[in-house]
mmCIF file of N, CA and C in Angstrom:
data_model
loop_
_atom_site.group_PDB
_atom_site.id
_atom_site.type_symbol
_atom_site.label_atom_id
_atom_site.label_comp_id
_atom_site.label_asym_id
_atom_site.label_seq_id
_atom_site.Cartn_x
_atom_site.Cartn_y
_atom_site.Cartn_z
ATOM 1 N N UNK I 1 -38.102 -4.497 -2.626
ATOM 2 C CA UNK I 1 -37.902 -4.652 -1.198
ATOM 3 C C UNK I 1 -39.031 -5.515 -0.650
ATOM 4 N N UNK I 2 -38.914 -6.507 -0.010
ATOM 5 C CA UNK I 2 -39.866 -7.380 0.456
ATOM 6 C C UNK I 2 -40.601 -6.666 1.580
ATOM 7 N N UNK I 3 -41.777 -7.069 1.448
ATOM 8 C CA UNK I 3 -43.236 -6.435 2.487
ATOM 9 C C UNK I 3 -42.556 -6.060 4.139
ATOM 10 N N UNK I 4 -41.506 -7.012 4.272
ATOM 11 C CA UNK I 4 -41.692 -7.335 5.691
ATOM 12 C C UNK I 4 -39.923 -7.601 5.906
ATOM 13 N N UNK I 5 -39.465 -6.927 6.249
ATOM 14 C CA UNK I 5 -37.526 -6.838 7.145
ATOM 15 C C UNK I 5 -37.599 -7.226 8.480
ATOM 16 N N UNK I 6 -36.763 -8.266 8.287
ATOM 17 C CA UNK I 6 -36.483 -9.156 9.625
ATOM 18 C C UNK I 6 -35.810 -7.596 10.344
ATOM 19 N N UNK I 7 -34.946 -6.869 10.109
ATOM 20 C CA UNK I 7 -34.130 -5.950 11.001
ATOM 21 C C UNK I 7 -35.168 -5.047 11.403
ATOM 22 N N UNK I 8 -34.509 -4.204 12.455
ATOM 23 C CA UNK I 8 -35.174 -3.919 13.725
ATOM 24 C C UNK I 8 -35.955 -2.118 12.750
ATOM 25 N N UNK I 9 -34.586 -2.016 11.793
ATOM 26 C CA UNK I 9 -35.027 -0.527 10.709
ATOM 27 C C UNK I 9 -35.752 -0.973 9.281
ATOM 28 N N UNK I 10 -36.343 -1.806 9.230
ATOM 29 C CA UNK I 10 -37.251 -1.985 8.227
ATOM 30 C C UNK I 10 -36.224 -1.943 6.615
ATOM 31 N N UNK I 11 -34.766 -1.880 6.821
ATOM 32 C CA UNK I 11 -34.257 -2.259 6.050
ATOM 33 C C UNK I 11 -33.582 -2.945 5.374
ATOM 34 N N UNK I 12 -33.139 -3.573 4.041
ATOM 35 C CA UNK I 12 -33.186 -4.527 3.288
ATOM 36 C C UNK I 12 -31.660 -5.740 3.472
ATOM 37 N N UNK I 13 -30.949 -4.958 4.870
ATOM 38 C CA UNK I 13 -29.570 -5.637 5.241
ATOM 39 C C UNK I 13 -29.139 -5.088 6.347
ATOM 40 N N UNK I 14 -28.747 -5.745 7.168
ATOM 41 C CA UNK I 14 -28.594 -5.371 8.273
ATOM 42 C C UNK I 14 -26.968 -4.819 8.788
ATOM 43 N N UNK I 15 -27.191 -3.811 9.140
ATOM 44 C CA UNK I 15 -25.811 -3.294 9.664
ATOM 45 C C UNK I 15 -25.574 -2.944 11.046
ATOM 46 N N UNK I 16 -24.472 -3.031 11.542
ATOM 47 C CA UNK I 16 -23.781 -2.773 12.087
ATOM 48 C C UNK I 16 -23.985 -1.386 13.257
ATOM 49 N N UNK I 17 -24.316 -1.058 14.931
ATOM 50 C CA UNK I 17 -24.412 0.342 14.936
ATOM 51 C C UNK I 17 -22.888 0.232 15.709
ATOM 52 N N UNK I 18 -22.727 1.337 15.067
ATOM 53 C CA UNK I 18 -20.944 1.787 15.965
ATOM 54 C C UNK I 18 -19.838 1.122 15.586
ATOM 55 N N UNK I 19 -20.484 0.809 14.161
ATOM 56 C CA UNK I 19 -19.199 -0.004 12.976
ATOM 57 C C UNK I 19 -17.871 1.055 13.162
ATOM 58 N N UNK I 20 -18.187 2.059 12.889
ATOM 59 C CA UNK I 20 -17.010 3.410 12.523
ATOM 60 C C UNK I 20 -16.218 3.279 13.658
ATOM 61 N N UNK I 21 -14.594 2.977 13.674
ATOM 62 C CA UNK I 21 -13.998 3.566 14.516
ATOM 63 C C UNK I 21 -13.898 4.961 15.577
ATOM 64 N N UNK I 22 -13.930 4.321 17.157
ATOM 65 C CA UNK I 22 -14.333 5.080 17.767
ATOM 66 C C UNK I 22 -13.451 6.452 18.345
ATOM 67 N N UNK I 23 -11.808 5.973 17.755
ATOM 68 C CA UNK I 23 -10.654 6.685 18.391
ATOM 69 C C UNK I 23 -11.077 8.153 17.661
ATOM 70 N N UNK I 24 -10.248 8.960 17.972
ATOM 71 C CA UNK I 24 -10.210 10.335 17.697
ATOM 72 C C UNK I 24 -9.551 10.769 16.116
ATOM 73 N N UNK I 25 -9.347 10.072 15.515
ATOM 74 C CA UNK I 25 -9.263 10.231 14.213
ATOM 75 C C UNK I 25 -8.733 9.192 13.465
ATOM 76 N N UNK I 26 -8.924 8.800 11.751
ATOM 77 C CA UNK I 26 -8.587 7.713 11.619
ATOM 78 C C UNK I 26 -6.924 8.016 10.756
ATOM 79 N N UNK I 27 -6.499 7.041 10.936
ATOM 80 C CA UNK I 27 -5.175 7.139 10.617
ATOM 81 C C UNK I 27 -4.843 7.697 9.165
ATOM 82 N N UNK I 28 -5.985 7.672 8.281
ATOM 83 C CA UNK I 28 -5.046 8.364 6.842
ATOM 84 C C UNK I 28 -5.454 10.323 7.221
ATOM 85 N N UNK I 29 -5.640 10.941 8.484
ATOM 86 C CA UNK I 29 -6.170 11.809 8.592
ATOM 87 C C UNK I 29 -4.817 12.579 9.121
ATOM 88 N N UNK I 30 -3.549 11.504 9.936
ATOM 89 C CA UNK I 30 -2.240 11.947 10.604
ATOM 90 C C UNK I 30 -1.537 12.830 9.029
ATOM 91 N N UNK I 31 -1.158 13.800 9.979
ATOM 92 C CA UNK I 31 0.250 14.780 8.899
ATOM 93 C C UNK I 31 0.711 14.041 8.420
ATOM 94 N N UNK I 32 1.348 13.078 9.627
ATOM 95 C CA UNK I 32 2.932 12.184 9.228
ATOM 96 C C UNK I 32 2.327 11.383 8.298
ATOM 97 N N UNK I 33 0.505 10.653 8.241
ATOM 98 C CA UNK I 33 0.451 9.573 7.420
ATOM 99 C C UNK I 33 0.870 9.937 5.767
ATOM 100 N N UNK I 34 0.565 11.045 5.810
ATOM 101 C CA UNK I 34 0.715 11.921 4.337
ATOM 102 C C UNK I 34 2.143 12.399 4.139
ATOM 103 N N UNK I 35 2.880 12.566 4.474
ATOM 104 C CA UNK I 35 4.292 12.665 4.851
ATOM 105 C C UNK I 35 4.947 11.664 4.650
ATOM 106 N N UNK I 36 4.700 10.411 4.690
ATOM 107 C CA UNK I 36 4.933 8.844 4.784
ATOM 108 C C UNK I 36 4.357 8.748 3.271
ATOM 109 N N UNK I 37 3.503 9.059 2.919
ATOM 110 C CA UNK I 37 2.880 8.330 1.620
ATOM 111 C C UNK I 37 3.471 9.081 0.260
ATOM 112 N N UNK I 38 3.874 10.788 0.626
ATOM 113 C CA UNK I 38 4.083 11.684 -0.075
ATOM 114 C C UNK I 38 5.763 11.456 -0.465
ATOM 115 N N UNK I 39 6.608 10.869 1.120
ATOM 116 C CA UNK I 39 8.265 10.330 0.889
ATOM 117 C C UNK I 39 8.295 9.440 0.203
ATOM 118 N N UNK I 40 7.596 8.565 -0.198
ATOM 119 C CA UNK I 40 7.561 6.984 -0.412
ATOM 120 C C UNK I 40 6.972 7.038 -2.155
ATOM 121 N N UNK I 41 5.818 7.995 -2.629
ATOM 122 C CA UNK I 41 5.842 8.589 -3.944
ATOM 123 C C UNK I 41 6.988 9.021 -4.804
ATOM 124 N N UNK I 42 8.016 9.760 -3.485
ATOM 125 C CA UNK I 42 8.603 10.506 -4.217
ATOM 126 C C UNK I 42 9.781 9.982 -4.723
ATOM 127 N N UNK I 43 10.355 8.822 -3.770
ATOM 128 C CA UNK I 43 11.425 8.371 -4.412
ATOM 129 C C UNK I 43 10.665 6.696 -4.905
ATOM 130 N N UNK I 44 9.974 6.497 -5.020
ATOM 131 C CA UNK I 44 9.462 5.597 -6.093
ATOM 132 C C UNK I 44 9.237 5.844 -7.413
ATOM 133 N N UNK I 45 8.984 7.057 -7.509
ATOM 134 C CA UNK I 45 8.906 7.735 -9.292
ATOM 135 C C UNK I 45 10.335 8.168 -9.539
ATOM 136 N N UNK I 46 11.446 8.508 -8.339
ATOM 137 C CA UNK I 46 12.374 8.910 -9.045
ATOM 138 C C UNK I 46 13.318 7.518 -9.217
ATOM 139 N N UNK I 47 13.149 6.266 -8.509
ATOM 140 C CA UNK I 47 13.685 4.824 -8.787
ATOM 141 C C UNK I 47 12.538 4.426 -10.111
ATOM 142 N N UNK I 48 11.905 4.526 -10.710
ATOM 143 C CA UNK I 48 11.085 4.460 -11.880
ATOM 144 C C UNK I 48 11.851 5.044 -12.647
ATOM 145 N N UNK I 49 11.824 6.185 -12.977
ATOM 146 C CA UNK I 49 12.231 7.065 -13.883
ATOM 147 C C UNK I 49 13.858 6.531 -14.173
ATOM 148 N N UNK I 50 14.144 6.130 -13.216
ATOM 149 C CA UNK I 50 15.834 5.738 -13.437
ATOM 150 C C UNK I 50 15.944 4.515 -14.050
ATOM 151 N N UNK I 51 15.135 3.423 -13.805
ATOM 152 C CA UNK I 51 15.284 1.772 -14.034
ATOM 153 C C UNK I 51 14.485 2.493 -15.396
ATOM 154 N N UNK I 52 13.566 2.364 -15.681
ATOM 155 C CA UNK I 52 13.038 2.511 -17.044
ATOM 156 C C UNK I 52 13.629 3.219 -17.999
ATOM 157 N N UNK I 53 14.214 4.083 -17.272
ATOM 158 C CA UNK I 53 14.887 5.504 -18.196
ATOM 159 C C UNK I 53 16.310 4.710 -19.418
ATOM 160 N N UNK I 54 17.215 3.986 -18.298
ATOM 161 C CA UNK I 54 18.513 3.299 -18.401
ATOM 162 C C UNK I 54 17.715 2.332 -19.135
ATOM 163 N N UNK I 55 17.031 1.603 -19.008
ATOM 164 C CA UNK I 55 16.228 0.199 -19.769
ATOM 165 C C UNK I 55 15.950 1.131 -21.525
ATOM 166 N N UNK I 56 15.503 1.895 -21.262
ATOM 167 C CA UNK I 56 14.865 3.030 -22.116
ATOM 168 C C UNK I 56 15.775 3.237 -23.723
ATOM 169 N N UNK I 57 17.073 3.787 -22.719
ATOM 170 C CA UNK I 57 17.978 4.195 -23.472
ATOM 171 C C UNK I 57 18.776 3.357 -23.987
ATOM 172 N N UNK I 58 18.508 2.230 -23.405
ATOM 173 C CA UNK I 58 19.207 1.136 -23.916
ATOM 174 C C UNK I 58 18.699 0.651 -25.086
ATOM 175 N N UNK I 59 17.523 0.412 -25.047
ATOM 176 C CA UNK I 59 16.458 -0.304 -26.046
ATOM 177 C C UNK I 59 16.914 1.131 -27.454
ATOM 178 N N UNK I 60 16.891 2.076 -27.314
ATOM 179 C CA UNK I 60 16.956 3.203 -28.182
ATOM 180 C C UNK I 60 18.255 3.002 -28.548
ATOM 181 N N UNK I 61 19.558 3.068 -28.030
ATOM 182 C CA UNK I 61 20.415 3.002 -28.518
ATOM 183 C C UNK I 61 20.612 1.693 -29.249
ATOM 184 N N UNK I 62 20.581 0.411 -29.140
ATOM 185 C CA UNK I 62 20.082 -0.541 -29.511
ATOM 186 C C UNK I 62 19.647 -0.561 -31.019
ATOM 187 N N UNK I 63 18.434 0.083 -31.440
ATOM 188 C CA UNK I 63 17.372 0.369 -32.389
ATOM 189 C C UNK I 63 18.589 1.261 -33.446
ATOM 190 N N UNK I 64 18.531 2.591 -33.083
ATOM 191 C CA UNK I 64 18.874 3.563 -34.074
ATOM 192 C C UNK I 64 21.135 3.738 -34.128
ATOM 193 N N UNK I 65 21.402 3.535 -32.903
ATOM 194 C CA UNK I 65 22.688 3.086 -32.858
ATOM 195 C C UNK I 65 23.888 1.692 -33.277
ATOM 196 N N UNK I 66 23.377 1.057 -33.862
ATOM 197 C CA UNK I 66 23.985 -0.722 -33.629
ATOM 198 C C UNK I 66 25.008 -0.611 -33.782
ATOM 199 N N UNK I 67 25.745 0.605 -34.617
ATOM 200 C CA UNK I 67 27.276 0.443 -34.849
ATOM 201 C C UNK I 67 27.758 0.801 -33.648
ATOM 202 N N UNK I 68 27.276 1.975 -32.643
ATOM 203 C CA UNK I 68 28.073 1.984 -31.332
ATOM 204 C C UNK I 68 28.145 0.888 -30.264
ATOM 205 N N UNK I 69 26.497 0.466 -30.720
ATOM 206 C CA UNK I 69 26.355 -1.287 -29.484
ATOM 207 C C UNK I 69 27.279 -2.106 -29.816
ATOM 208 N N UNK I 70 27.849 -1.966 -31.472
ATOM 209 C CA UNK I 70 28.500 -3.448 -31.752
ATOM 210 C C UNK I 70 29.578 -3.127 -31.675
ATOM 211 N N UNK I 71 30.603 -1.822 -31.056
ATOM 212 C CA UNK I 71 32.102 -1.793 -31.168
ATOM 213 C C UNK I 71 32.663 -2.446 -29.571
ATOM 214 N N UNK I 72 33.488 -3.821 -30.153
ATOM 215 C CA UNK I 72 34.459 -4.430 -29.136
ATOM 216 C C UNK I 72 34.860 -3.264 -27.837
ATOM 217 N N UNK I 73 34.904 -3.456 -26.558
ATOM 218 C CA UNK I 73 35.478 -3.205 -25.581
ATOM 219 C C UNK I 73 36.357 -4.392 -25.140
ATOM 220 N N UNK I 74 36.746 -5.594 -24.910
ATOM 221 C CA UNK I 74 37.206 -6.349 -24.306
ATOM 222 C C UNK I 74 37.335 -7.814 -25.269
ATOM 223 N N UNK I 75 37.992 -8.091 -26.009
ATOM 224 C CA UNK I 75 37.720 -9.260 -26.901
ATOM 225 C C UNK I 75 36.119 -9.441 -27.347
ATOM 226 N N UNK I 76 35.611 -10.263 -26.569
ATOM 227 C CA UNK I 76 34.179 -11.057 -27.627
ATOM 228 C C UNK I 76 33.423 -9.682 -27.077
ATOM 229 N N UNK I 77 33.350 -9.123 -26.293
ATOM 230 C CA UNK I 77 32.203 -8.288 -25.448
ATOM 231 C C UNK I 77 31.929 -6.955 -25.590
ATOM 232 N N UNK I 78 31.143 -6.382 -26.111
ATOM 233 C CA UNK I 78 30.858 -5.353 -27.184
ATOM 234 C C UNK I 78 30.004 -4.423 -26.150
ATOM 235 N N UNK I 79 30.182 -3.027 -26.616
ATOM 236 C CA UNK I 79 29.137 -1.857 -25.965
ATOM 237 C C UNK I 79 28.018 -2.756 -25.335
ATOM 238 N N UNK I 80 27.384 -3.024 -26.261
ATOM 239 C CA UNK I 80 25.762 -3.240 -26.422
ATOM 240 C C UNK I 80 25.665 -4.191 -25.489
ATOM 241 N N UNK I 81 26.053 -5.117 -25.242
ATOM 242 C CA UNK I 81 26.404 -6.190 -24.090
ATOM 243 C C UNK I 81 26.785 -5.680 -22.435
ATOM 244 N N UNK I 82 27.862 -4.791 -22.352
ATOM 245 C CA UNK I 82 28.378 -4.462 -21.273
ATOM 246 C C UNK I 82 26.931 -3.427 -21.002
ATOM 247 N N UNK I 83 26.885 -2.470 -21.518
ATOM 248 C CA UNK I 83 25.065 -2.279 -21.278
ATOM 249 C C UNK I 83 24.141 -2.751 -21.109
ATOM 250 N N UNK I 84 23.543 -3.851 -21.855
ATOM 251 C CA UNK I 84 22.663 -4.915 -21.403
ATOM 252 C C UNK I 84 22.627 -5.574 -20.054
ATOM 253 N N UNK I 85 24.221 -5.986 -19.719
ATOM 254 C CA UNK I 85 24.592 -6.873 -18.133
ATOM 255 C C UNK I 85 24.420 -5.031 -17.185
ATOM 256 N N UNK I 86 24.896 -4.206 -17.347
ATOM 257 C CA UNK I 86 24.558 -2.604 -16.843
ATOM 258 C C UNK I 86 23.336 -2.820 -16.630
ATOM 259 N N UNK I 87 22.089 -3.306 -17.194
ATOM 260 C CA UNK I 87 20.672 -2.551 -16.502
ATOM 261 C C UNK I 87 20.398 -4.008 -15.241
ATOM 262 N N UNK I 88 21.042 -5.148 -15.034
ATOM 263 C CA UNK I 88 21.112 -6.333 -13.936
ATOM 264 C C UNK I 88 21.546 -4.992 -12.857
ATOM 265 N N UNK I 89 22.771 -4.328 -13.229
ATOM 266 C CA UNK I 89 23.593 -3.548 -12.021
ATOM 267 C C UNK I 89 22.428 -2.415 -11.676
ATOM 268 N N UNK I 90 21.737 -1.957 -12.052
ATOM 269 C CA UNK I 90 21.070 -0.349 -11.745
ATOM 270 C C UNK I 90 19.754 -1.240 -10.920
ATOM 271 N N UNK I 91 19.177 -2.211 -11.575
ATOM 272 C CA UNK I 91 18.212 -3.027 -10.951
ATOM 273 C C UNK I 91 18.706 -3.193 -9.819
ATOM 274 N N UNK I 92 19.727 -3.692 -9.115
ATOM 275 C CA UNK I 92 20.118 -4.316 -8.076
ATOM 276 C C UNK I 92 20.334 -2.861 -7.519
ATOM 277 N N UNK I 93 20.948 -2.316 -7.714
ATOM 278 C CA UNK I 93 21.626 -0.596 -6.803
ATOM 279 C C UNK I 93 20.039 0.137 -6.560
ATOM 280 N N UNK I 94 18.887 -0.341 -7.634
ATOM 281 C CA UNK I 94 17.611 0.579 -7.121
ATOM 282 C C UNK I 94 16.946 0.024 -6.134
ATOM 283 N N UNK I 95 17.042 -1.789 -6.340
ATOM 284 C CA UNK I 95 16.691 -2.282 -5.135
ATOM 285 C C UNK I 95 17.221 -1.878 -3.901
ATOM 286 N N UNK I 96 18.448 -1.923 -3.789
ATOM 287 C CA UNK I 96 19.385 -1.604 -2.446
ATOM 288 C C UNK I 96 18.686 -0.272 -1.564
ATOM 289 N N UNK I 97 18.710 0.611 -3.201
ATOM 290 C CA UNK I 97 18.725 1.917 -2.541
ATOM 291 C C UNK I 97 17.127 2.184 -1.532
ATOM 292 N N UNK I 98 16.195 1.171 -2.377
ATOM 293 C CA UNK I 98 15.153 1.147 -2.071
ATOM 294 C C UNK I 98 14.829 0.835 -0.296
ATOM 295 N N UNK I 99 15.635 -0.312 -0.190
ATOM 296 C CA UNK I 99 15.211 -0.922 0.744
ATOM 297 C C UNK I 99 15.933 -0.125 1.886
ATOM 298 N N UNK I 100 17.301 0.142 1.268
ATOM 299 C CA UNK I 100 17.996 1.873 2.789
ATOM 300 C C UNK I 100 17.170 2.491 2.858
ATOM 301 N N UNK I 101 16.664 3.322 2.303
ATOM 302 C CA UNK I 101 15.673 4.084 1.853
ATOM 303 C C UNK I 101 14.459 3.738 3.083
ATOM 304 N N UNK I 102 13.702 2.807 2.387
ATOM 305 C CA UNK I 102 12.486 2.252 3.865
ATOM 306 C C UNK I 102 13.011 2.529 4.918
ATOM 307 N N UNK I 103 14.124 1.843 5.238
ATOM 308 C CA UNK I 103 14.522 0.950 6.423
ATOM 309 C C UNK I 103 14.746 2.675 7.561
ATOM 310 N N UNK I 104 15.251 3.299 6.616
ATOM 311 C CA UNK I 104 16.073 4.131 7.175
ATOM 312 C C UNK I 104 14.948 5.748 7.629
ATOM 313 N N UNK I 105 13.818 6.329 6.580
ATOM 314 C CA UNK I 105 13.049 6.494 6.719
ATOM 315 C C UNK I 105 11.788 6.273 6.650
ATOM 316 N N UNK I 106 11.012 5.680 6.420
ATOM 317 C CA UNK I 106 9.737 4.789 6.074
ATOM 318 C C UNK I 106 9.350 4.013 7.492
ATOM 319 N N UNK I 107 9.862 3.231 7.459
ATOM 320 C CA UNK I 107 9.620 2.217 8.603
ATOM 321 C C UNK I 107 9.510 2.857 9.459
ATOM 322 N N UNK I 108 10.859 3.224 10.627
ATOM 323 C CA UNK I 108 10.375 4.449 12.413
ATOM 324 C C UNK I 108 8.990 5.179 11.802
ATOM 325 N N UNK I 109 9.059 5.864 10.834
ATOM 326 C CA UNK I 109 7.268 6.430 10.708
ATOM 327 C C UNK I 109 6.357 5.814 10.491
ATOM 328 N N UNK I 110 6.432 4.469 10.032
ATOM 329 C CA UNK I 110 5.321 3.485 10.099
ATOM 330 C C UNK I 110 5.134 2.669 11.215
ATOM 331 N N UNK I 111 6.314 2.527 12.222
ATOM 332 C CA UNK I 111 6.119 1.734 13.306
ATOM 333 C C UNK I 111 4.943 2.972 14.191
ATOM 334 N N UNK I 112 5.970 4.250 14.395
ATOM 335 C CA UNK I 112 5.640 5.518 15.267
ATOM 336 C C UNK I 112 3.989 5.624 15.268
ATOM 337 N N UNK I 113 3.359 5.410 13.690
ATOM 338 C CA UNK I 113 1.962 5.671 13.441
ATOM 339 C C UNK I 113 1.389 4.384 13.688
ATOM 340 N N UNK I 114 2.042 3.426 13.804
ATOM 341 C CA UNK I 114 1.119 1.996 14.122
ATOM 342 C C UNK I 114 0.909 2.157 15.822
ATOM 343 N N UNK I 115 1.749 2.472 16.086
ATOM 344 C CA UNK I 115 1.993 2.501 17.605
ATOM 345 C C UNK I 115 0.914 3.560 18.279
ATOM 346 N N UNK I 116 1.135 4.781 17.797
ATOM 347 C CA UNK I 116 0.335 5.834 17.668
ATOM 348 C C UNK I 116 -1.405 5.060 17.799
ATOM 349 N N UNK I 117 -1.604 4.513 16.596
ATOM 350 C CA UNK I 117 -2.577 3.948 16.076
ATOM 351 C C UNK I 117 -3.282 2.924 17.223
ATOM 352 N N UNK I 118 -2.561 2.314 17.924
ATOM 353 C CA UNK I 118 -2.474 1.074 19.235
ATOM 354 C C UNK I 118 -3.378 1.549 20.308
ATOM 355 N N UNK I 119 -2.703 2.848 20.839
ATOM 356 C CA UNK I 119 -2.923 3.549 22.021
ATOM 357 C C UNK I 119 -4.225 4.331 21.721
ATOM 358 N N UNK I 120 -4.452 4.880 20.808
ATOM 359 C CA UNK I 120 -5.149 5.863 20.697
ATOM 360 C C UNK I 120 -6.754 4.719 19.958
ATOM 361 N N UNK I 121 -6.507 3.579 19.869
ATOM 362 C CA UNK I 121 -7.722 2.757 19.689
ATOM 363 C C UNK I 121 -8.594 2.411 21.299
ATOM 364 N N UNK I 122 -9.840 2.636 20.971
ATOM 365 C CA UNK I 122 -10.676 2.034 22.379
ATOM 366 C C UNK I 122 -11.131 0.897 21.474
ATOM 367 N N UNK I 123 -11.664 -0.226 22.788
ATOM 368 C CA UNK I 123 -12.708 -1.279 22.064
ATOM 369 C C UNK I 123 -13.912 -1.271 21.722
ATOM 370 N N UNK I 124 -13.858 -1.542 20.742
ATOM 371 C CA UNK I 124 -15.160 -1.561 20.028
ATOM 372 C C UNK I 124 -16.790 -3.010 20.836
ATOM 373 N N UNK I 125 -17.552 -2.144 20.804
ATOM 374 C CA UNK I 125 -18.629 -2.977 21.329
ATOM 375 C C UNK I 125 -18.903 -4.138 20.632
ATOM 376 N N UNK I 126 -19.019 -5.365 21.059
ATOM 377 C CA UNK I 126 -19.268 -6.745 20.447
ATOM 378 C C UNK I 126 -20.484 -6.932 19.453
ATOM 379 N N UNK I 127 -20.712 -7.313 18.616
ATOM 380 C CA UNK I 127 -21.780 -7.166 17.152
ATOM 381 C C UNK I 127 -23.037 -7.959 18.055
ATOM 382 N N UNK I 128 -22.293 -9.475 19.118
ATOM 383 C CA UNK I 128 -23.215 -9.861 19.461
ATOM 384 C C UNK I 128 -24.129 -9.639 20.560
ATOM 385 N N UNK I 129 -23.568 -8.485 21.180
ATOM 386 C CA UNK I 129 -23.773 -7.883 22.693
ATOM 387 C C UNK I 129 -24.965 -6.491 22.115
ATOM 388 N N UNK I 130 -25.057 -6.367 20.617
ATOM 389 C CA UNK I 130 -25.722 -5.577 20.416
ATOM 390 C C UNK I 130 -27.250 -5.984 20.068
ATOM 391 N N UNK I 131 -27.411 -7.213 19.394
ATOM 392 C CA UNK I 131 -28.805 -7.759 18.954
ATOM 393 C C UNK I 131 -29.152 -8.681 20.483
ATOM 394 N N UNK I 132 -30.056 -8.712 20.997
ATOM 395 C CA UNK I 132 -30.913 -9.063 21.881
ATOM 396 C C UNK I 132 -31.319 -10.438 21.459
ATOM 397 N N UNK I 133 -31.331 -11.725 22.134
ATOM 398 C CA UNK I 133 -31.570 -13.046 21.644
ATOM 399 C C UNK I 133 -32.438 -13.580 22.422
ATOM 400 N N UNK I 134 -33.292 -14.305 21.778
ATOM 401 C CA UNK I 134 -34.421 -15.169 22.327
ATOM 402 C C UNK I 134 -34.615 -16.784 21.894
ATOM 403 N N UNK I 135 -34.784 -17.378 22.798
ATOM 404 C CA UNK I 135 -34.709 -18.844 22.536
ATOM 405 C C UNK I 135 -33.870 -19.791 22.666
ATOM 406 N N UNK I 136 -34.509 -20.922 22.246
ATOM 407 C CA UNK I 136 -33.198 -21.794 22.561
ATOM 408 C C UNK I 136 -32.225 -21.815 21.481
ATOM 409 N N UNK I 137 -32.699 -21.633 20.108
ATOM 410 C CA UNK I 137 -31.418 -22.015 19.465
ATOM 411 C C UNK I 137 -30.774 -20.892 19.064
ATOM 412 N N UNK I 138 -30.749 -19.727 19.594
ATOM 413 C CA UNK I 138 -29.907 -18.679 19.334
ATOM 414 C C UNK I 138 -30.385 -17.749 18.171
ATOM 415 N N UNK I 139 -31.581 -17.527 17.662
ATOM 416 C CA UNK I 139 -31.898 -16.717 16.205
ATOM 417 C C UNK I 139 -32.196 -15.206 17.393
ATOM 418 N N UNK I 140 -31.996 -14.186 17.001
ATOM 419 C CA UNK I 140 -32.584 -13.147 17.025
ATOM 420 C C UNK I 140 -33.597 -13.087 16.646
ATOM 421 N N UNK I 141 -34.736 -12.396 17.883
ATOM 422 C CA UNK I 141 -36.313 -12.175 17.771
ATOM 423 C C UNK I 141 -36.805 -11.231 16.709
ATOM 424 N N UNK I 142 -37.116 -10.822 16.087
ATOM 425 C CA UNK I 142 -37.969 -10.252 15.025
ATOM 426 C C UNK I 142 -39.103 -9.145 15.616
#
């Protein structure tokens, strides 16, 4: 630590007083924020578990099955195929479901807590309204 700190606390970087938000609590502290994070866990592991699962079983059946992948359904187009173009379809239906899903609960509770979040903010005091200046070219006095 050098002999001598330009800051006003003799320490080695200067911070900030009344950095911390001043509102009445910070937002990962709301019920709903945890409620929001806890809905949004829950059907993200269960859209996981499904896309990987189907990808999963595919790759397995694939491996230890080939005679069931390779029996014809439709002229040239075999199990193993109509399964393969199947995990394009579950991808797309998890997306879908995903995005109803937000739209439908996720979002109104993320607007509700942003909004929430709006009102319940005061302004914060200016960084430069806090250090005291001397001179002409603008340095803070020491």
């Amino acid at each position: 630590m050098p002999e001598y700190s330009p800051w006003p606390d003799d320490s080695s970087t200067f911070q900030l007083r009344n950095a911390e938000p001043v509102g009445p609590q910070r937002i990962s502290d709301d019920p709903e924020f945890h409620s929001l994070r806890r809905d949004r866990l829950r059907f993200g592991t269960r859209a996981t578990i499904l896309s990987v699962g189907t990808f999963l079983l595919y790759v397995l059946l694939s491996s230890f099955a080939p005679g069931m992948m390779n029996q014809p359904l439709l002229g040239r187009l075999t199990l193993g195929l109509a399964l393969g173009l199947a995990q394009f379809a579950v991808m797309g239906v998890t997306a879908w479901c995903y995005v109803r899903h937000m739209s439908a609960k996720a979002d109104p509770l993320a607007r509700r807590l942003r909004a929430q979040r709006h009102r319940n903010e005061t302004p914060r005091p200016s960084a430069v309204a806090q250090a005291p200046y001397n001179g002409t070219r603008g340095y803070r006095t020491w």
